[in-house]
mmCIF file of C-alpha atoms and ligand atoms in Angstrom:
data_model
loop_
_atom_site.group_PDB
_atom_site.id
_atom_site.type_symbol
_atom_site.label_atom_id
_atom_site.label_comp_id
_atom_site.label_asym_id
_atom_site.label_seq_id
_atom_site.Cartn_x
_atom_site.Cartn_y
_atom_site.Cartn_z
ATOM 1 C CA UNK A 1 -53.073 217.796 -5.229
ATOM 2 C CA UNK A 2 -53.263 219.413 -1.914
ATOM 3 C CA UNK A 3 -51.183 219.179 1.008
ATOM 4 C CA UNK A 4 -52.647 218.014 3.842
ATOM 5 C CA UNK A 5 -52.842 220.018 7.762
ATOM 6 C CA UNK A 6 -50.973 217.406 9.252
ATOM 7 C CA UNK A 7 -51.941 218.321 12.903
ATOM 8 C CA UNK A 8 -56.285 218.095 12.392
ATOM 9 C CA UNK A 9 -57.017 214.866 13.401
ATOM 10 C CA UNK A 10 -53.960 214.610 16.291
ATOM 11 C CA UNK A 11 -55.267 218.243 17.892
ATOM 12 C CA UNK A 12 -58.904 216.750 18.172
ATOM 13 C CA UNK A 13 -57.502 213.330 20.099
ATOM 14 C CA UNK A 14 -55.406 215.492 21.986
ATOM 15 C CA UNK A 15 -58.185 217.468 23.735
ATOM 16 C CA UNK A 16 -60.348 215.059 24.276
ATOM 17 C CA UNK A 17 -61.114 214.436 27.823
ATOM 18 C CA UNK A 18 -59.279 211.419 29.285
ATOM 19 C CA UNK A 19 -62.585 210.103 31.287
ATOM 20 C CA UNK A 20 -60.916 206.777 32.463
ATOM 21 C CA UNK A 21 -57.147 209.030 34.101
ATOM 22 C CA UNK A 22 -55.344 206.488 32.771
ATOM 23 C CA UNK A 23 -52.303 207.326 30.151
ATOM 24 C CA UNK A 24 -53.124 209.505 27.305
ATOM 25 C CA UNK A 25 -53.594 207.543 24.128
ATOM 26 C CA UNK A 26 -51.799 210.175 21.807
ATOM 27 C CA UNK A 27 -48.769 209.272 23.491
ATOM 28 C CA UNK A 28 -48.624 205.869 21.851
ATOM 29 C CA UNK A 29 -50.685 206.488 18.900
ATOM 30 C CA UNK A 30 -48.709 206.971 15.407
ATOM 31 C CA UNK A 31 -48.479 209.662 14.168
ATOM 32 C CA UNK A 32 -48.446 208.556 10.201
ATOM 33 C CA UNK A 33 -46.248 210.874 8.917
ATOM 34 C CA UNK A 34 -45.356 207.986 6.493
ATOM 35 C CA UNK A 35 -48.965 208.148 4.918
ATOM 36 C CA UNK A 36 -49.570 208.278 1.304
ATOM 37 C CA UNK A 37 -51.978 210.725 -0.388
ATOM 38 C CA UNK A 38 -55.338 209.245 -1.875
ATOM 39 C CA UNK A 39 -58.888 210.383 -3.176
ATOM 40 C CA UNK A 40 -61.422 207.866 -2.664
ATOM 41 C CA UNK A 41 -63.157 206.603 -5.536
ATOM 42 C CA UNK A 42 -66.215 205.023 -4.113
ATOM 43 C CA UNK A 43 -67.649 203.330 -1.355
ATOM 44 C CA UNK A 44 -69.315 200.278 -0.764
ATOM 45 C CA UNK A 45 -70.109 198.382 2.743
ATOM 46 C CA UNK A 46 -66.931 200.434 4.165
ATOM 47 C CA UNK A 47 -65.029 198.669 2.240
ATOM 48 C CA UNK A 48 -63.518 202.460 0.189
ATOM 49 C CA UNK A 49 -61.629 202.984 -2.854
ATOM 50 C CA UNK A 50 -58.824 204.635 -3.505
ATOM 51 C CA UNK A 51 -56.760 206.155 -5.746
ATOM 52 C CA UNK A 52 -53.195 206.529 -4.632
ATOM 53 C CA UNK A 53 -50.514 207.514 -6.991
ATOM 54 C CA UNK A 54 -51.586 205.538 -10.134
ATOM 55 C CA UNK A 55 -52.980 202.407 -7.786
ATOM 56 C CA UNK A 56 -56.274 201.046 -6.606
ATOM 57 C CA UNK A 57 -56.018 200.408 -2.981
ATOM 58 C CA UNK A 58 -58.598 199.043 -0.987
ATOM 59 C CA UNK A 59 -59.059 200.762 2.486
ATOM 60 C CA UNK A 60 -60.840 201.013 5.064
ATOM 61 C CA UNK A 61 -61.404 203.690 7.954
ATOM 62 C CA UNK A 62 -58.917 203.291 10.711
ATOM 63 C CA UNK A 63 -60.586 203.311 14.280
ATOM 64 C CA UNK A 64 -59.240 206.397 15.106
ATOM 65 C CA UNK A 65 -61.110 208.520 12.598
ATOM 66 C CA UNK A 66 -64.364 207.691 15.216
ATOM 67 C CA UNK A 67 -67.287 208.673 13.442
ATOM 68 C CA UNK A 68 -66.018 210.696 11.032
ATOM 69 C CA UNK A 69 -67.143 209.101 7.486
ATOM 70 C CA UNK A 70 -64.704 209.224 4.344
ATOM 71 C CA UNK A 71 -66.927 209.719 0.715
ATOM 72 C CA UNK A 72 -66.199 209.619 -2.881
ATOM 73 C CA UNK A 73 -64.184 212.872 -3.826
ATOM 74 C CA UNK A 74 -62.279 212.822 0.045
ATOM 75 C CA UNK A 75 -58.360 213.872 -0.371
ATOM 76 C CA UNK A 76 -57.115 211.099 2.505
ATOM 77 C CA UNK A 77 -53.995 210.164 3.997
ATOM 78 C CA UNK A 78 -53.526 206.583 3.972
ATOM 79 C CA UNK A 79 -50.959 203.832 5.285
ATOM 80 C CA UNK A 80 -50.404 199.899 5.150
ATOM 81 C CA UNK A 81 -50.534 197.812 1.967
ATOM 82 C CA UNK A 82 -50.732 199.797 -0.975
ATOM 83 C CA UNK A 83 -49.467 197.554 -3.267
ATOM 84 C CA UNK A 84 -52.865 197.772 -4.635
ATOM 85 C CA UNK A 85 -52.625 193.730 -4.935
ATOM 86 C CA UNK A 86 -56.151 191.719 -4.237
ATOM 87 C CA UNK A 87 -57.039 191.353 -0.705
ATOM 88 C CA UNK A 88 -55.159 193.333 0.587
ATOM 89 C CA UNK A 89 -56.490 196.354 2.785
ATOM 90 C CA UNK A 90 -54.795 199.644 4.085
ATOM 91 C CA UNK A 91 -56.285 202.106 6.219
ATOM 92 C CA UNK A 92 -57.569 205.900 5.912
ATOM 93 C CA UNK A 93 -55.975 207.624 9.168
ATOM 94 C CA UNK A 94 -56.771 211.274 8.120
ATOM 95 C CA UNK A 95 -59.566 213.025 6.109
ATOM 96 C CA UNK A 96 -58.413 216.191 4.869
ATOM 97 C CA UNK A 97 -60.618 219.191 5.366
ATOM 98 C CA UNK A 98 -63.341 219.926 2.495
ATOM 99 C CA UNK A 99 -63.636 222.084 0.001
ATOM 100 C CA UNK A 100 -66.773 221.744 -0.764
ATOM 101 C CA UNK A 101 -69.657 219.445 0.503
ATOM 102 C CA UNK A 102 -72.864 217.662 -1.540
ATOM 103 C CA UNK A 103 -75.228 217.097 1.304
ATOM 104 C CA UNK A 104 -78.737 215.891 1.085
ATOM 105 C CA UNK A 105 -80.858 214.240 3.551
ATOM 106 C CA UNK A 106 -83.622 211.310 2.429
ATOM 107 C CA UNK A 107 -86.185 213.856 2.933
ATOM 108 C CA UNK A 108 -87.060 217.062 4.641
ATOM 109 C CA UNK A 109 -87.589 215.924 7.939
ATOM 110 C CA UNK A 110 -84.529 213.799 8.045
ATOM 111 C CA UNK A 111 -82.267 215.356 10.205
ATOM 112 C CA UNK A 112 -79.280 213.287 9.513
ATOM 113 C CA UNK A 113 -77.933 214.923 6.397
ATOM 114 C CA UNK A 114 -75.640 212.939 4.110
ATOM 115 C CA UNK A 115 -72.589 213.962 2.217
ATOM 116 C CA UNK A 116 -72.642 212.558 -0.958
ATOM 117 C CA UNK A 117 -69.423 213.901 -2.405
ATOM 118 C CA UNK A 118 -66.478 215.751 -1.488
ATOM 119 C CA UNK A 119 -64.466 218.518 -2.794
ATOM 120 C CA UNK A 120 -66.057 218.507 -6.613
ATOM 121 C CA UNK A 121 -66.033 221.871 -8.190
ATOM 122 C CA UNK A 122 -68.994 221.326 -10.185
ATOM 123 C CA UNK A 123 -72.572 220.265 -10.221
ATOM 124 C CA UNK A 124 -74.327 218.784 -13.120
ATOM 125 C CA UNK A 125 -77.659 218.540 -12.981
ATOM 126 C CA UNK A 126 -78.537 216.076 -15.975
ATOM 127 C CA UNK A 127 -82.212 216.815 -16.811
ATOM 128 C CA UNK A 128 -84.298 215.205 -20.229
ATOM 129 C CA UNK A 129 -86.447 217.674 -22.078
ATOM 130 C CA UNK A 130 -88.796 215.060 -22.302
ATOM 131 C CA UNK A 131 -89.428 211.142 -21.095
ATOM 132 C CA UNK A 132 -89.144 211.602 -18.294
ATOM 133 C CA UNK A 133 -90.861 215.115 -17.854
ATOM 134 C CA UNK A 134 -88.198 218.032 -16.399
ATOM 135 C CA UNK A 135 -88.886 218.511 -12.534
ATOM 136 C CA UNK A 136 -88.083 221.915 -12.292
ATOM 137 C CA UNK A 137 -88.781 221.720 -8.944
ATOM 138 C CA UNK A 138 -85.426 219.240 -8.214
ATOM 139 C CA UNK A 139 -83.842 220.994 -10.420
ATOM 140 C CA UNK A 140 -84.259 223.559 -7.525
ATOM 141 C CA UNK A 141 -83.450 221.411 -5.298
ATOM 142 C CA UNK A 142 -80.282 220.150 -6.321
ATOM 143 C CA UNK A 143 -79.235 224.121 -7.317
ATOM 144 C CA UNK A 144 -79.705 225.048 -3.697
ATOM 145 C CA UNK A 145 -78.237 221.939 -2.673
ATOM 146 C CA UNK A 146 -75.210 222.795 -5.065
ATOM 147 C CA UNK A 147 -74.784 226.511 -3.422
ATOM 148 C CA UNK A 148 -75.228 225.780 -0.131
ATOM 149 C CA UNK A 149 -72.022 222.978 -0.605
ATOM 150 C CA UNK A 150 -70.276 226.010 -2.305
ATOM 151 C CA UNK A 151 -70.533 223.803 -6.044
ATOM 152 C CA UNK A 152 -71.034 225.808 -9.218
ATOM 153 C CA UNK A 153 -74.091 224.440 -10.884
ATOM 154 C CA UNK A 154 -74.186 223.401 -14.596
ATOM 155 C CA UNK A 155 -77.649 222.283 -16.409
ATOM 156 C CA UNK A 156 -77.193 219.991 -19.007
ATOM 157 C CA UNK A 157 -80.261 219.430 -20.835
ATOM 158 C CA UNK A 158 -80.912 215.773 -22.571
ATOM 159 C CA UNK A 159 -83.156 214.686 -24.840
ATOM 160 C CA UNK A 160 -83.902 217.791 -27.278
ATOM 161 C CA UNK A 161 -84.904 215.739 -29.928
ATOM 162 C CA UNK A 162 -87.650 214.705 -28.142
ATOM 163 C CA UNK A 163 -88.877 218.880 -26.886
ATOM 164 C CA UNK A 164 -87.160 221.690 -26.764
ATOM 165 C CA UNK A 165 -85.448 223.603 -24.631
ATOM 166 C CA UNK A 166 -86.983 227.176 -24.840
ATOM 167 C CA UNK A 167 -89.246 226.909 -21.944
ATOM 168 C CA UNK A 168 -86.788 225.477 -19.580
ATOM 169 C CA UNK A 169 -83.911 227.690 -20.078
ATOM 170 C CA UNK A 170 -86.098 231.335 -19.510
ATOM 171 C CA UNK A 171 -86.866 229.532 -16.305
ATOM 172 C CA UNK A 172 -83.365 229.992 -15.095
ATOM 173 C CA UNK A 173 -81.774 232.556 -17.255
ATOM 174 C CA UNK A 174 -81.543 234.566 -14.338
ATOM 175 C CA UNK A 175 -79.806 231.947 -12.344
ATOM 176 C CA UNK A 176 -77.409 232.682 -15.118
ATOM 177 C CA UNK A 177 -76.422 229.281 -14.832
ATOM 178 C CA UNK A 178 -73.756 227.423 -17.498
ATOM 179 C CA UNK A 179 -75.633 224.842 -19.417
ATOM 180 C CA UNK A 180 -75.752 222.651 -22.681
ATOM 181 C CA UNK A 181 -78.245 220.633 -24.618
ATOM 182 C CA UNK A 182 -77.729 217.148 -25.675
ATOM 183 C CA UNK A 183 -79.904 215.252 -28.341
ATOM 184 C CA UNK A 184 -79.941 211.890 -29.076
ATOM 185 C CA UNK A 185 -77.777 212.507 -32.869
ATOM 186 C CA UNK A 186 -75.222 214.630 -30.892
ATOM 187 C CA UNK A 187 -74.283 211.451 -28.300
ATOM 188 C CA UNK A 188 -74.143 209.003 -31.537
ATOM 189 C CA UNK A 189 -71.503 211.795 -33.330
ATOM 190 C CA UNK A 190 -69.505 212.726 -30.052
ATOM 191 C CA UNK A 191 -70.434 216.219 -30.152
ATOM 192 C CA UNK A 192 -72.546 216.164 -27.057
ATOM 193 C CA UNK A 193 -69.968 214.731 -24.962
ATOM 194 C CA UNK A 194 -67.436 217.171 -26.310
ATOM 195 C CA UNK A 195 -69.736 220.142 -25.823
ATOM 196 C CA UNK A 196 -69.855 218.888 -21.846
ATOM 197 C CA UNK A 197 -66.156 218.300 -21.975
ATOM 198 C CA UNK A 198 -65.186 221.955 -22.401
ATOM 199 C CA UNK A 199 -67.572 222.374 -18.808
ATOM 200 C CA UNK A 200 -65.441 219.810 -16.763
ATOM 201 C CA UNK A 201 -61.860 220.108 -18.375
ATOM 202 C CA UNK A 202 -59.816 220.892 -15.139
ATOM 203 C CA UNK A 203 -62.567 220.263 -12.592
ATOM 204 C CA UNK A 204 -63.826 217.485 -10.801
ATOM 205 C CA UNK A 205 -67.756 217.486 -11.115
ATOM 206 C CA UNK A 206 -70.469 215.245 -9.994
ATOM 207 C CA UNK A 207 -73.193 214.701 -11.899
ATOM 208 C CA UNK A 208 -77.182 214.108 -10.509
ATOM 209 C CA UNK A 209 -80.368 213.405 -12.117
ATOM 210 C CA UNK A 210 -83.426 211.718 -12.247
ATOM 211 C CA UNK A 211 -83.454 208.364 -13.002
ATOM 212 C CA UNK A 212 -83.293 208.040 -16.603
ATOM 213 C CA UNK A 213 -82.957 211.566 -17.999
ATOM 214 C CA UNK A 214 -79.900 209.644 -19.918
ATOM 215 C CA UNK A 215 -77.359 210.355 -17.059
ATOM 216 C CA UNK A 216 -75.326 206.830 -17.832
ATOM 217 C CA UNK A 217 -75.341 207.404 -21.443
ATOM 218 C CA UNK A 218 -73.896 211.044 -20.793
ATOM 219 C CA UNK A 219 -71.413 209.802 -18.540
ATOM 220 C CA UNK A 220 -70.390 206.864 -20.529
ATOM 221 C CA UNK A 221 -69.358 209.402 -23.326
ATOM 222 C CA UNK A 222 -67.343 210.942 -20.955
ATOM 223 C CA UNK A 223 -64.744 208.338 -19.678
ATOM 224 C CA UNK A 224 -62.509 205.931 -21.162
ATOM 225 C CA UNK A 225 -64.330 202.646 -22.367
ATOM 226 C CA UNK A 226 -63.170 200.224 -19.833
ATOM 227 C CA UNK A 227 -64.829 202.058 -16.851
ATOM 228 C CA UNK A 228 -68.108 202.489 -18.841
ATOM 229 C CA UNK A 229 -71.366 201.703 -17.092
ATOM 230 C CA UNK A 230 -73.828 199.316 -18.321
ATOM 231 C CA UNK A 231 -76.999 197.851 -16.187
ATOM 232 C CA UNK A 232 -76.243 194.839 -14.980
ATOM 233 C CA UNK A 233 -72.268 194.900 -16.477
ATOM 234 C CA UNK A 234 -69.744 194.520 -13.717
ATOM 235 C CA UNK A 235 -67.892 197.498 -12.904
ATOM 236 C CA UNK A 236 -64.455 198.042 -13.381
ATOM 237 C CA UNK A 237 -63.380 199.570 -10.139
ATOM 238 C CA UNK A 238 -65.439 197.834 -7.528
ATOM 239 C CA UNK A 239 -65.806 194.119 -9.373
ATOM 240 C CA UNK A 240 -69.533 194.366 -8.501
ATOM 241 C CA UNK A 241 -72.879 194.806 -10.142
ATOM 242 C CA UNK A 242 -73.761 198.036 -10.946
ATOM 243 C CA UNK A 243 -77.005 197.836 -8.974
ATOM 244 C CA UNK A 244 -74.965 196.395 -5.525
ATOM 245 C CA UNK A 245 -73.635 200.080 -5.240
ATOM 246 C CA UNK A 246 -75.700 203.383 -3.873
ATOM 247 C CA UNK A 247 -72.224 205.007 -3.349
ATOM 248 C CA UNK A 248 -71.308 207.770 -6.153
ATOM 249 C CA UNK A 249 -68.302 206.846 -8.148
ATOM 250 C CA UNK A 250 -65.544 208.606 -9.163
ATOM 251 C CA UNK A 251 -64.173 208.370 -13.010
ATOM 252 C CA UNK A 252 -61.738 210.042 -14.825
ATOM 253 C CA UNK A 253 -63.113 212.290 -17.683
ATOM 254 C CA UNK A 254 -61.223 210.907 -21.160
ATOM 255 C CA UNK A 255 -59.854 213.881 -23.628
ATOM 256 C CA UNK A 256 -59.660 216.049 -21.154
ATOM 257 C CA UNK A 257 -58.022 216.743 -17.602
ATOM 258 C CA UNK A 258 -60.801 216.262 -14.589
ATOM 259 C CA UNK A 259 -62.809 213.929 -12.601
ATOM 260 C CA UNK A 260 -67.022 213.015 -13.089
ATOM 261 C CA UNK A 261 -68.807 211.510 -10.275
ATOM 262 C CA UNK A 262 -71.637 209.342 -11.129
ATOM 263 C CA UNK A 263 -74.214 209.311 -8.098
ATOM 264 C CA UNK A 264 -77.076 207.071 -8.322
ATOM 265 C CA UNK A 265 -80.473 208.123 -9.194
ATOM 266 C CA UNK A 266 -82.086 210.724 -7.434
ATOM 267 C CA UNK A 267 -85.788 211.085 -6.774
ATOM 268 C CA UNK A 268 -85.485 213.343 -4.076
ATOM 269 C CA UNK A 269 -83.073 215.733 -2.753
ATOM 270 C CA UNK A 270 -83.666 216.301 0.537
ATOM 271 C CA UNK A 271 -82.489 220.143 2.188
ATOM 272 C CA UNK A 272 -82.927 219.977 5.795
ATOM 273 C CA UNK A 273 -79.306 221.069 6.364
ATOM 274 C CA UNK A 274 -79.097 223.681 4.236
ATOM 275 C CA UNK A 275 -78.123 227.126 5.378
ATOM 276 C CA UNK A 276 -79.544 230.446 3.637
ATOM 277 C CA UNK A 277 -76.500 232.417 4.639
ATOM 278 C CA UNK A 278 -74.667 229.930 2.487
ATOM 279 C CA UNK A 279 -76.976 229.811 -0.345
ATOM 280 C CA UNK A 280 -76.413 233.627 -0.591
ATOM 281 C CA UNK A 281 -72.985 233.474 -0.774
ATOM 282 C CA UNK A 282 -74.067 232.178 -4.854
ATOM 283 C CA UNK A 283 -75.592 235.688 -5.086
ATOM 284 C CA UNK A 284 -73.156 238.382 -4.589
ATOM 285 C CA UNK A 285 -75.266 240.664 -6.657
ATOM 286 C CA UNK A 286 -77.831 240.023 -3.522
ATOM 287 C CA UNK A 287 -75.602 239.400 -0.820
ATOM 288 C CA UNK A 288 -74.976 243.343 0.134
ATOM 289 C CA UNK A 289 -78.376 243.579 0.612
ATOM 290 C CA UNK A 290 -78.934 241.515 3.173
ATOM 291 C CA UNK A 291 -77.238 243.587 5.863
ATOM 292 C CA UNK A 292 -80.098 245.127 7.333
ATOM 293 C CA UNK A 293 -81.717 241.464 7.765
ATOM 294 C CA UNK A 294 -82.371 240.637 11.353
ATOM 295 C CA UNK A 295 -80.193 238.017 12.519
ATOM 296 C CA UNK A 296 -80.419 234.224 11.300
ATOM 297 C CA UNK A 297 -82.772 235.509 8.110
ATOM 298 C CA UNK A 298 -84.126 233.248 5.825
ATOM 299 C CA UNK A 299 -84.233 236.245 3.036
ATOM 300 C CA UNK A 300 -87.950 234.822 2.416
ATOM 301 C CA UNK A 301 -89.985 236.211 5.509
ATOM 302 C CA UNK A 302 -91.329 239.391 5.866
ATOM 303 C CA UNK A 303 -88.573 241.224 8.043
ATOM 304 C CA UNK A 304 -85.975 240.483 5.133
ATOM 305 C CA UNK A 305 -84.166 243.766 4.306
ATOM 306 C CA UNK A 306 -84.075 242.414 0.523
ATOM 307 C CA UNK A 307 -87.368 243.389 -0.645
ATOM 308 C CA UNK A 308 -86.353 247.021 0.154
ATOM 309 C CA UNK A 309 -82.852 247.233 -0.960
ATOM 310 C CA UNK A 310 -84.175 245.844 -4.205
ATOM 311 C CA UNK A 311 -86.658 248.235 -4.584
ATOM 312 C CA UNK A 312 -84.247 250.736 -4.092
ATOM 313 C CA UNK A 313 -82.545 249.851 -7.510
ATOM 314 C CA UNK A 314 -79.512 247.765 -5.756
ATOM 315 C CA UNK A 315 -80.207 244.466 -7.893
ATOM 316 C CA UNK A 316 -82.254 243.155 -10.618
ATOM 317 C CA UNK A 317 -85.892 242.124 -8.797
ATOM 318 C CA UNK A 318 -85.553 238.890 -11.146
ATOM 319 C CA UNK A 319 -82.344 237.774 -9.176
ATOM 320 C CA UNK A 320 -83.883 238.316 -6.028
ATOM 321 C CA UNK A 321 -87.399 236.435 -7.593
ATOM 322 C CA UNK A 322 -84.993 233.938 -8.252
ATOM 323 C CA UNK A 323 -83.590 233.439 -5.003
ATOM 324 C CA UNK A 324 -86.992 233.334 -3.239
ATOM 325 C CA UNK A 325 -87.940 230.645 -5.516
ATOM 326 C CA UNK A 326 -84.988 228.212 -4.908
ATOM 327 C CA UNK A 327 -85.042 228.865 -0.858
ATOM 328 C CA UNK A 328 -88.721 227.875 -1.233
ATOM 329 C CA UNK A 329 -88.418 224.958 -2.322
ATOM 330 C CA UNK A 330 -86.802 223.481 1.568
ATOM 331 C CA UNK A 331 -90.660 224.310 3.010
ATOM 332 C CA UNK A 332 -93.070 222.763 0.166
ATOM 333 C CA UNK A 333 -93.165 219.511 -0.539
ATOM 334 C CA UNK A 334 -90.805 217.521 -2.741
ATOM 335 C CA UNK A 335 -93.340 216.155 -5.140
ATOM 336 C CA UNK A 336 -95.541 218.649 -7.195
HETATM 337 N N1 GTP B 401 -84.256 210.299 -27.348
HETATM 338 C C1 GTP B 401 -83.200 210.316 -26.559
HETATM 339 N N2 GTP B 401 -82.976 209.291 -25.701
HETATM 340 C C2 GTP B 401 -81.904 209.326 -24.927
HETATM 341 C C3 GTP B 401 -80.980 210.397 -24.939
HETATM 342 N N3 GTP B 401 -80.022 210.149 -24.024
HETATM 343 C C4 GTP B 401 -80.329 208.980 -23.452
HETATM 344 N N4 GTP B 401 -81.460 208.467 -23.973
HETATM 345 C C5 GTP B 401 -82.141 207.210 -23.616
HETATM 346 O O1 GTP B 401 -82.781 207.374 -22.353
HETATM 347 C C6 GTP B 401 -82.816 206.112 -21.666
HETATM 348 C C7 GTP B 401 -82.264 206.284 -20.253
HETATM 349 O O2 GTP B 401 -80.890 206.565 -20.346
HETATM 350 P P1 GTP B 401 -79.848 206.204 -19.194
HETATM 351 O O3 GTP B 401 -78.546 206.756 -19.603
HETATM 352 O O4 GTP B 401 -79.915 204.780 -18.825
HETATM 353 O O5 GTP B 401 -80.492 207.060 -18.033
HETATM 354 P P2 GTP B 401 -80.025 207.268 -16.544
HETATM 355 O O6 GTP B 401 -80.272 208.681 -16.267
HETATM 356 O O7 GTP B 401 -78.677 206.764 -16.311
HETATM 357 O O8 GTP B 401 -81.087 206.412 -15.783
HETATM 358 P P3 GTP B 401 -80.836 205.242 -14.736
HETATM 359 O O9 GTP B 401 -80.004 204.246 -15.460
HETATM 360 O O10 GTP B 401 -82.222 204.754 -14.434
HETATM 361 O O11 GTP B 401 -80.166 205.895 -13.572
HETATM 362 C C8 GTP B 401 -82.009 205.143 -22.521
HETATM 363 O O12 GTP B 401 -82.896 204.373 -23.256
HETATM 364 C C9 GTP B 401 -81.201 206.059 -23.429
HETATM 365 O O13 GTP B 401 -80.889 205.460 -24.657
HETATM 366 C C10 GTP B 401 -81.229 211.473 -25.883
HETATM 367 O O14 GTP B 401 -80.500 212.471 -25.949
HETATM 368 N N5 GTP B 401 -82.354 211.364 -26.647
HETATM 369 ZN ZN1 ZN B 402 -83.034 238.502 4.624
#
């Protein structure tokens, strides 16, 4: 686990302005060198989580954090009662700083974007060949999403019993994305989960998809039976229904070492935050090119120096096809 920069949170109380001139809080305020390192496993009514050593402890956000919001996947320091005993609740006094960030806002125009997760490695973007019908289009969505939080998408691809997979895959073979199919017979012998196993062994990866592409049933295979999801069922970690909860949750992947988030449904993925500069970083074939790009490009208007640099035999024009199409998607609609 990481360490944690033990001075954030103290330097930003310390510079703050002391409006009323009375005596500076940080002068009286703990410093919690004391605090125990956590990850927070999900959230519900600010009521979070956590996983501290081998214990659940409940927390919640201690006043001096302001604002700042703790999600599933956040490495925090915490102190109080960890006993991890019922009713008891200790408090989250630091957040360390992220490593990476899954943001989405409700919709385009939503300024306020959310983080969903925290520091996963990994997004899987759980998709059914059929019933429902792929989306390419939030599949998109959640792949910029994914590269602007600095995640490494994987496609896994459910349902091939029902279609198959041909189609779907040219469509982002130049994404050159990891991915793996699932059918029905492989999640009754075990082989599908253990084919997304050897994806997540060592990371911590949150999973998205449409609501039912067979996301539950994926994850289900993928950690140990008495945190398993059922409708309805009352979960393990938070003692409530499984529909009470739109916070992700954090599990620990069985036969192998690594975390999966579950995050609820999706039906839209919502990119007003996202940054192109940061999407390009997931390009490095492209990313030279865009040096001659006047300032704050979006490397899909007419000035961009790609287009050029490309044609000049720098990159593959499929890459940079590529890109174009997955930046588009933050200006068209969600739902085509
Ligand atoms: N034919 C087929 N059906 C599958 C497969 N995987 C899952 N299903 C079925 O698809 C339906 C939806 O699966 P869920 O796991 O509940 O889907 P979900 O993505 O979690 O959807 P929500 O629960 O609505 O969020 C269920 O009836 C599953 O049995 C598969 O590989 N093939
Ligand atoms: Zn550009």
């Amino acid at each position: 686990m990481r360490r944690y920069g033990k001075h954030t949170d103290e330097d930003d109380i310390r510079s703050r302005p002391n409006r009323k001139g009375n005596r500076p809080r940080t002068h009286i305020r703990p410093k919690h060198e004391d605090a125990a390192e956590g990850m927070v496993l999900t959230v519900d009514r600010g009521r979070l989580t956590c996983l501290v050593g081998d214990r659940t402890v409940m927390a919640m956000k201690a006043r001096e954090l302001g604002r700042k919001a703790a999600v599933v996947g956040d490495r925090v320091a915490i102190v109080g009662d960890l006993s991890g005993r019922k009713d008891t609740l200790a408090r989250i006094v630091r957040i360390a700083e992220r490593t990476s960030v899954l943001r989405r806002t409700a919709d385009d125009d939503d300024p306020y974007e959310r983080v969903v997760v925290a520091n996963a490695d990994q997004l899987a973007v759980v998709t059914a060949l059929a019933d429902p019908e792929p989306r390419p289009r939030l599949i998109d969505r959640c792949l910029v999403a994914a590269y602007d939080g600095g995640l490494s998408p994987l496609l896994v691809l459910t349902k091939s019993d029902l279609a198959p997979p041909d189609k779907l895959l040219e469509l982002y073979g130049d994404l050159d994305i990891p991915y793996v199919v699932t059918s029905r017979a492989e999640l009754e012998s075990g082989e599908a989960a253990d084919r997304v196993r050897e994806h997540l062994d060592g990371r911590v990866t949150a999973f998205v998809g449409h609501s039912g592409v067979g996301k539950t049933t994926l994850v289900n295979a993928l950690v140990p039976e008495e945190r398993r999801r059922t409708t309805g069922h009352v979960n393990a970690v938070t003692g409530r229904g499984r529909h009470t909860t739109t916070s992700a949750l954090a599990l620990p992947l069985s036969g192998a070492d690594g975390w999966v988030i579950d995050t609820p449904g999706v039906r839209s993925f919502g990119l007003a935050h996202v940054d192109p500069s940061r999407v390009i970083h997931a390009f490095p074939d492209l990313e030279p090119g865009t040096e001659g790009c006047p300032r704050a490009c979006s490397h899909d208007e007419p000035d961009c120096a790609l287009d050029a640099w490309v044609a000049e035999g720098n990159a593959d024009p499929a890459r940079l096809y590529s890109l174009r199409r997955l930046l588009a998607t933050r200006e068209r609609p969600e739902d085509d």
